PDB file of C-alpha atoms in Angstrom:
ATOM      1  CA  MET A   1      -2.844 -15.089  13.783  1.00 44.00           C
ATOM      2  CA  PRO A   2      -5.563 -17.578  13.835  1.00 47.00           C
ATOM      3  CA  GLU A   3      -4.308 -21.193  13.642  1.00 48.00           C
ATOM      4  CA  ALA A   4      -6.594 -21.757  10.501  1.00 43.00           C
ATOM      5  CA  LEU A   5      -4.890 -18.889   8.766  1.00 40.00           C
ATOM      6  CA  ARG A   6      -1.421 -20.002   9.753  1.00 44.00           C
ATOM      7  CA  ARG A   7      -2.163 -23.445   8.243  1.00 43.00           C
ATOM      8  CA  LEU A   8      -3.477 -21.874   5.105  1.00 39.00           C
ATOM      9  CA  GLY A   9      -0.206 -19.675   4.863  1.00 44.00           C
ATOM     10  CA  ARG A  10       2.062 -22.690   5.044  1.00 40.00           C
ATOM     11  CA  CYS A  11       0.077 -24.321   2.034  1.00 39.00           C
ATOM     12  CA  LEU A  12       0.360 -21.301  -0.229  1.00 40.00           C
ATOM     13  CA  ALA A  13       3.125 -19.446  -1.676  1.00 45.00           C
ATOM     14  CA  PRO A  14       6.238 -18.647   0.613  1.00 43.00           C
ATOM     15  CA  TRP A  15       5.510 -15.041   0.931  1.00 43.00           C
ATOM     16  CA  THR A  16       1.697 -15.596   1.976  1.00 45.00           C
ATOM     17  CA  PHE A  17       2.771 -16.262   5.513  1.00 49.00           C
ATOM     18  CA  LEU A  18       1.906 -12.999   6.987  1.00 58.00           C
ATOM     19  CA  ARG A  19      -0.790 -11.457   9.047  1.00 56.00           C
ATOM     20  CA  ILE A  20      -4.020 -11.226   7.240  1.00 55.00           C
ATOM     21  CA  ASP A  21      -6.279 -10.849  10.219  1.00 51.00           C
ATOM     22  CA  VAL A  22      -7.709  -7.308   9.820  1.00 51.00           C
ATOM     23  CA  ASP A  23     -10.682  -6.155   8.000  1.00 54.00           C
ATOM     24  CA  ARG A  24     -11.238  -2.413   8.471  1.00 57.00           C
ATOM     25  CA  PRO A  25     -14.602  -1.070   9.229  1.00 61.00           C
ATOM     26  CA  LEU A  26     -16.220   1.401   6.802  1.00 67.00           C
ATOM     27  CA  ASP A  27     -18.276   3.116   9.457  1.00 71.00           C
ATOM     28  CA  GLY A  28     -18.320   6.875   8.729  1.00 90.00           C
ATOM     29  CA  LEU A  29     -16.456   6.487   5.388  1.00 93.00           C
ATOM     30  CA  ALA A  30     -19.411   7.983   3.377  1.00 93.00           C
ATOM     31  CA  ARG A  31     -19.585  11.010   5.513  1.00 94.00           C
ATOM     32  CA  GLU A  32     -15.847  11.619   5.286  1.00 95.00           C
ATOM     33  CA  LEU A  33     -15.724  11.318   1.710  1.00 96.00           C
ATOM     34  CA  GLN A  34     -18.657  13.629   1.431  1.00 95.00           C
ATOM     35  CA  GLY A  35     -16.698  16.211   3.326  1.00 96.00           C
ATOM     36  CA  LEU A  36     -13.508  15.645   1.148  1.00 96.00           C
ATOM     37  CA  HIS A  37     -15.490  16.122  -1.907  1.00 96.00           C
ATOM     38  CA  GLY A  38     -16.958  19.240  -0.711  1.00 95.00           C
ATOM     39  CA  ARG A  39     -13.558  20.788   0.068  1.00 94.00           C
ATOM     40  CA  LEU A  40     -12.302  19.607  -3.498  1.00 93.00           C
ATOM     41  CA  ALA A  41     -15.201  21.274  -5.162  1.00 92.00           C
ATOM     42  CA  ASP A  42     -14.816  24.613  -3.341  1.00 92.00           C
ATOM     43  CA  GLY A  43     -10.999  24.683  -3.549  1.00 90.00           C
ATOM     44  CA  THR A  44     -10.226  24.640  -0.043  1.00 90.00           C
ATOM     45  CA  LEU A  45      -8.547  21.263  -0.529  1.00 90.00           C
ATOM     46  CA  GLN A  46      -5.857  22.079  -3.249  1.00 89.00           C
ATOM     47  CA  ALA A  47      -5.195  19.012  -5.733  1.00 91.00           C
ATOM     48  CA  THR A  48      -4.270  18.379  -9.215  1.00 92.00           C
ATOM     49  CA  SER A  49      -5.756  15.961 -11.793  1.00 89.00           C
ATOM     50  CA  LEU A  50      -3.878  12.682 -11.934  1.00 88.00           C
ATOM     51  CA  LEU A  51      -3.763  10.594 -15.222  1.00 81.00           C
ATOM     52  CA  LEU A  52      -3.192   6.937 -14.901  1.00 80.00           C
ATOM     53  CA  PRO A  53      -2.550   4.697 -17.875  1.00 69.00           C
ATOM     54  CA  GLY A  54      -5.052   2.126 -16.903  1.00 68.00           C
ATOM     55  CA  PRO A  55      -8.727   2.480 -17.858  1.00 68.00           C
ATOM     56  CA  LEU A  56     -10.820   3.681 -15.215  1.00 84.00           C
ATOM     57  CA  PRO A  57     -13.981   4.856 -16.946  1.00 89.00           C
ATOM     58  CA  GLY A  58     -16.265   7.516 -15.269  1.00 92.00           C
ATOM     59  CA  LEU A  59     -13.638   8.219 -12.671  1.00 94.00           C
ATOM     60  CA  ARG A  60     -11.411  11.084 -12.158  1.00 93.00           C
ATOM     61  CA  LEU A  61      -8.437  11.119  -9.852  1.00 94.00           C
ATOM     62  CA  TRP A  62      -7.081  13.897  -7.848  1.00 95.00           C
ATOM     63  CA  HIS A  63      -3.611  14.055  -6.278  1.00 96.00           C
ATOM     64  CA  ARG A  64      -2.236  16.257  -3.382  1.00 95.00           C
ATOM     65  CA  GLN A  65       1.154  16.052  -1.818  1.00 94.00           C
ATOM     66  CA  ALA A  66       1.814  17.529   1.756  1.00 94.00           C
ATOM     67  CA  ASP A  67       4.641  16.943   3.971  1.00 94.00           C
ATOM     68  CA  GLY A  68       6.057  14.243   1.964  1.00 94.00           C
ATOM     69  CA  GLU A  69       2.863  12.169   1.919  1.00 97.00           C
ATOM     70  CA  HIS A  70       0.622  11.530  -1.235  1.00 97.00           C
ATOM     71  CA  TYR A  71      -3.153  11.758  -1.025  1.00 97.00           C
ATOM     72  CA  VAL A  72      -5.291  10.448  -4.077  1.00 97.00           C
ATOM     73  CA  TYR A  73      -8.853  11.197  -4.148  1.00 96.00           C
ATOM     74  CA  VAL A  74     -11.023   9.090  -6.635  1.00 96.00           C
ATOM     75  CA  GLU A  75     -14.171  10.952  -7.915  1.00 95.00           C
ATOM     76  CA  ASP A  76     -17.193   9.362  -9.602  1.00 95.00           C
ATOM     77  CA  MET A  77     -18.203  12.154 -11.975  1.00 93.00           C
ATOM     78  CA  ALA A  78     -21.520  10.837 -12.880  1.00 94.00           C
ATOM     79  CA  ALA A  79     -22.542  10.283  -9.343  1.00 95.00           C
ATOM     80  CA  GLY A  80     -21.038  13.568  -8.050  1.00 95.00           C
ATOM     81  CA  CYS A  81     -19.087  11.817  -5.102  1.00 96.00           C
ATOM     82  CA  LEU A  82     -15.831  10.408  -4.001  1.00 97.00           C
ATOM     83  CA  ALA A  83     -15.485   6.731  -4.521  1.00 96.00           C
ATOM     84  CA  GLY A  84     -12.467   6.590  -1.952  1.00 97.00           C
ATOM     85  CA  THR A  85      -9.050   7.590  -1.280  1.00 97.00           C
ATOM     86  CA  THR A  86      -5.549   6.299  -1.209  1.00 97.00           C
ATOM     87  CA  VAL A  87      -2.881   7.679   1.176  1.00 98.00           C
ATOM     88  CA  LEU A  88       0.729   7.118   0.809  1.00 98.00           C
ATOM     89  CA  ASN A  89       2.037   7.593   4.211  1.00 98.00           C
ATOM     90  CA  ARG A  90       5.578   8.122   5.574  1.00 97.00           C
ATOM     91  CA  LEU A  91       6.779   5.620   7.920  1.00 95.00           C
ATOM     92  CA  VAL A  92       7.399   7.068  11.344  1.00 92.00           C
ATOM     93  CA  GLU A  93       9.728   4.145  12.143  1.00 91.00           C
ATOM     94  CA  VAL A  94      12.386   4.830   9.783  1.00 94.00           C
ATOM     95  CA  GLY A  95      15.081   7.539   9.761  1.00 94.00           C
ATOM     96  CA  ARG A  96      16.005  10.033   7.186  1.00 93.00           C
ATOM     97  CA  ALA A  97      18.273   7.594   5.190  1.00 92.00           C
ATOM     98  CA  VAL A  98      15.283   5.457   4.298  1.00 94.00           C
ATOM     99  CA  ASP A  99      12.308   8.015   4.518  1.00 96.00           C
ATOM    100  CA  PRO A 100      12.869   9.308   0.766  1.00 95.00           C
ATOM    101  CA  HIS A 101      12.370   5.924  -0.641  1.00 96.00           C
ATOM    102  CA  VAL A 102       9.437   4.188   1.027  1.00 97.00           C
ATOM    103  CA  ARG A 103       5.791   5.086   1.667  1.00 98.00           C
ATOM    104  CA  SER A 104       2.997   2.964   3.363  1.00 97.00           C
ATOM    105  CA  PRO A 105      -0.248   2.920   1.325  1.00 97.00           C
ATOM    106  CA  HIS A 106      -3.675   2.955   2.941  1.00 95.00           C
ATOM    107  CA  SER A 107      -6.859   2.731   0.800  1.00 94.00           C
ATOM    108  CA  ARG A 108     -10.430   3.240   1.809  1.00 94.00           C
ATOM    109  CA  TYR A 109     -13.079   2.794  -0.795  1.00 95.00           C
ATOM    110  CA  LEU A 110     -16.953   2.587  -0.648  1.00 95.00           C
ATOM    111  CA  PRO A 111     -18.159  -1.096  -1.290  1.00 93.00           C
ATOM    112  CA  ALA A 112     -19.588  -0.094  -4.722  1.00 93.00           C
ATOM    113  CA  TYR A 113     -15.988   0.679  -6.005  1.00 94.00           C
ATOM    114  CA  GLN A 114     -13.994  -2.149  -4.515  1.00 91.00           C
ATOM    115  CA  ARG A 115     -12.648  -4.893  -6.631  1.00 90.00           C
ATOM    116  CA  ARG A 116     -12.543  -2.612  -9.612  1.00 92.00           C
ATOM    117  CA  GLY A 117      -8.780  -2.194  -9.861  1.00 93.00           C
ATOM    118  CA  ILE A 118      -8.757   1.346  -8.503  1.00 95.00           C
ATOM    119  CA  ALA A 119      -6.244   0.737  -5.698  1.00 95.00           C
ATOM    120  CA  THR A 120      -4.231  -1.456  -7.945  1.00 95.00           C
ATOM    121  CA  ALA A 121      -3.879   1.362 -10.547  1.00 95.00           C
ATOM    122  CA  VAL A 122      -2.854   3.829  -7.762  1.00 96.00           C
ATOM    123  CA  TYR A 123      -0.307   1.556  -6.282  1.00 97.00           C
ATOM    124  CA  ALA A 124       1.019   0.830  -9.674  1.00 96.00           C
ATOM    125  CA  TRP A 125       1.377   4.707 -10.311  1.00 95.00           C
ATOM    126  CA  ALA A 126       3.413   4.964  -7.264  1.00 96.00           C
ATOM    127  CA  LEU A 127       5.664   2.080  -7.913  1.00 97.00           C
ATOM    128  CA  ASP A 128       6.256   3.404 -11.491  1.00 95.00           C
ATOM    129  CA  SER A 129       7.147   6.814 -10.057  1.00 94.00           C
ATOM    130  CA  GLY A 130       9.849   5.177  -8.154  1.00 95.00           C
ATOM    131  CA  ILE A 131       8.189   4.867  -4.655  1.00 97.00           C
ATOM    132  CA  CYS A 132       8.575   1.507  -2.734  1.00 98.00           C
ATOM    133  CA  LEU A 133       5.564   0.591  -0.904  1.00 98.00           C
ATOM    134  CA  VAL A 134       5.816  -1.109   2.528  1.00 97.00           C
ATOM    135  CA  SER A 135       2.726  -2.877   4.221  1.00 94.00           C
ATOM    136  CA  GLY A 136       1.326  -1.939   7.528  1.00 90.00           C
ATOM    137  CA  ALA A 137       1.762  -4.250  10.444  1.00 84.00           C
ATOM    138  CA  ARG A 138      -1.477  -5.983   9.557  1.00 83.00           C
ATOM    139  CA  GLN A 139      -3.581  -6.365   6.245  1.00 82.00           C
ATOM    140  CA  SER A 140      -7.069  -6.981   5.474  1.00 84.00           C
ATOM    141  CA  PRO A 141      -7.691 -10.175   3.331  1.00 86.00           C
ATOM    142  CA  GLY A 142      -8.488  -7.708   0.343  1.00 86.00           C
ATOM    143  CA  ALA A 143      -5.350  -5.661   0.836  1.00 88.00           C
ATOM    144  CA  TYR A 144      -3.253  -8.762   1.038  1.00 88.00           C
ATOM    145  CA  ALA A 145      -4.603 -10.195  -2.319  1.00 91.00           C
ATOM    146  CA  LEU A 146      -3.856  -6.800  -3.927  1.00 94.00           C
ATOM    147  CA  TRP A 147      -0.274  -7.046  -2.890  1.00 94.00           C
ATOM    148  CA  GLN A 148       0.146 -10.617  -4.160  1.00 93.00           C
ATOM    149  CA  ALA A 149      -1.353  -9.551  -7.547  1.00 95.00           C
ATOM    150  CA  LEU A 150       1.062  -6.529  -7.795  1.00 97.00           C
ATOM    151  CA  GLY A 151       3.789  -8.862  -6.791  1.00 96.00           C
ATOM    152  CA  ARG A 152       3.411 -10.729 -10.070  1.00 95.00           C
ATOM    153  CA  ARG A 153       4.296  -7.490 -11.993  1.00 96.00           C
ATOM    154  CA  TYR A 154       6.649  -5.773  -9.498  1.00 97.00           C
ATOM    155  CA  GLY A 155       9.487  -6.921  -6.996  1.00 95.00           C
ATOM    156  CA  LEU A 156       7.952  -8.301  -3.779  1.00 94.00           C
ATOM    157  CA  GLY A 157       9.801  -9.382  -0.750  1.00 91.00           C
ATOM    158  CA  TYR A 158      10.110  -9.134   3.023  1.00 90.00           C
ATOM    159  CA  VAL A 159      11.690  -6.383   5.200  1.00 92.00           C
ATOM    160  CA  GLN A 160      12.153  -5.844   8.839  1.00 92.00           C
ATOM    161  CA  LEU A 161      11.916  -2.435  10.678  1.00 92.00           C
ATOM    162  CA  SER A 162      15.090  -2.342  12.763  1.00 85.00           C
ATOM    163  CA  ALA A 163      16.734   0.738  14.545  1.00 88.00           C
ATOM    164  CA  ARG A 164      14.909   3.147  12.288  1.00 90.00           C
ATOM    165  CA  ARG A 165      16.178   1.254   9.079  1.00 91.00           C
ATOM    166  CA  LEU A 166      14.773  -1.500   6.956  1.00 94.00           C
ATOM    167  CA  ARG A 167      16.623  -4.934   6.734  1.00 92.00           C
ATOM    168  CA  TRP A 168      16.120  -7.056   3.789  1.00 91.00           C
ATOM    169  CA  LEU A 169      14.900 -10.635   4.686  1.00 87.00           C
ATOM    170  CA  GLY A 170      14.361 -12.029   1.163  1.00 85.00           C
ATOM    171  CA  THR A 171      11.602 -12.918  -1.108  1.00 84.00           C
ATOM    172  CA  ALA A 172      10.409 -15.737   1.272  1.00 73.00           C
ATOM    173  CA  VAL A 173      10.596 -15.919   5.061  1.00 60.00           C
ATOM    174  CA  VAL A 174      11.596 -19.420   5.759  1.00 58.00           C
ATOM    175  CA  VAL A 175      12.820 -18.759   9.261  1.00 52.00           C
ATOM    176  CA  ALA A 176      11.024 -19.102  12.549  1.00 55.00           C
ATOM    177  CA  PRO A 177       7.222 -18.309  12.498  1.00 62.00           C
ATOM    178  CA  ALA A 178       7.905 -15.743  15.055  1.00 62.00           C
ATOM    179  CA  LEU A 179       9.768 -13.654  12.474  1.00 65.00           C
ATOM    180  CA  ALA A 180       7.088 -13.771   9.908  1.00 62.00           C
ATOM    181  CA  ASP A 181       4.537 -13.155  12.619  1.00 67.00           C
ATOM    182  CA  GLY A 182       6.365 -10.156  14.134  1.00 71.00           C
ATOM    183  CA  LEU A 183       4.701  -6.814  13.606  1.00 81.00           C
ATOM    184  CA  ASP A 184       7.909  -5.366  12.506  1.00 86.00           C
ATOM    185  CA  THR A 185       8.146  -7.811   9.497  1.00 90.00           C
ATOM    186  CA  ARG A 186       6.549  -6.207   6.403  1.00 92.00           C
ATOM    187  CA  LEU A 187       6.105  -6.760   2.688  1.00 93.00           C
ATOM    188  CA  MET A 188       7.716  -4.452   0.260  1.00 96.00           C
ATOM    189  CA  LEU A 189       6.849  -3.730  -3.401  1.00 97.00           C
ATOM    190  CA  TRP A 190       9.356  -1.962  -5.705  1.00 97.00           C
ATOM    191  CA  SER A 191       9.732  -1.258  -9.396  1.00 96.00           C
ATOM    192  CA  GLY A 192      12.997  -2.097 -11.300  1.00 91.00           C
ATOM    193  CA  ALA A 193      15.971  -4.164 -10.486  1.00 88.00           C
ATOM    194  CA  ARG A 194      16.392  -5.077  -6.769  1.00 84.00           C
ATOM    195  CA  GLU A 195      19.929  -3.899  -7.066  1.00 83.00           C
ATOM    196  CA  ARG A 196      18.868  -0.353  -6.930  1.00 87.00           C
ATOM    197  CA  LEU A 197      17.680  -0.730  -3.341  1.00 92.00           C
ATOM    198  CA  ARG A 198      21.000  -0.134  -2.006  1.00 90.00           C
ATOM    199  CA  TRP A 199      19.683   1.689   0.945  1.00 92.00           C
ATOM    200  CA  LEU A 200      18.268  -1.509   2.287  1.00 93.00           C
ATOM    201  CA  ASP A 201      20.495  -3.049   5.156  1.00 91.00           C
ATOM    202  CA  GLY A 202      21.477  -6.781   4.317  1.00 85.00           C
ATOM    203  CA  LEU A 203      20.747  -6.634   0.561  1.00 80.00           C
ATOM    204  CA  ALA A 204      24.263  -7.124  -0.529  1.00 63.00           C
ATOM    205  CA  ARG A 205      24.250 -10.459   1.378  1.00 51.00           C
ATOM    206  CA  ALA A 206      20.860 -11.625  -0.075  1.00 47.00           C
TER     207      ALA A 206
END
């Protein structure tokens, strides 16, 4: 992590000390979305309409589930194109005991549709459905800001991937910077009381 970002993290809220050094390229995204939209239109990509409580005027959401992973496609009906996608991936690093509870979200939206609350609405839908969201090893600044905003409405804390399980670290990492910087240290969002996360190692001692 660049030193400037490290210093910034120490000045902000305790959980902002994490890797925010990735900005994903959008090269080829428009072509990828065009192909997905065509498959949705001709029925080769089977998906069902997804209704979210928040207002997303002019947008229609499609949901598909395959092999335990969730795919959400956001369609701009007036423009006749896909605005972007959110995928809730399984974590290959965890075992069977943890797998049913967690997914790792990854969103890609065209620039014109960013900062409109779309990914926030999709993540909130997943959380309200009982899915716990675990961040990737690195996050873009935009994704990091999204997680912090959701953390004001849902539970937000640190976990560590260890021996195919998740170990609870707490709502703030106040230990050595090496732990906060480690690629196996992640943010996790959840809905409801923290006590329901009994499958987390170390939670009883938190």
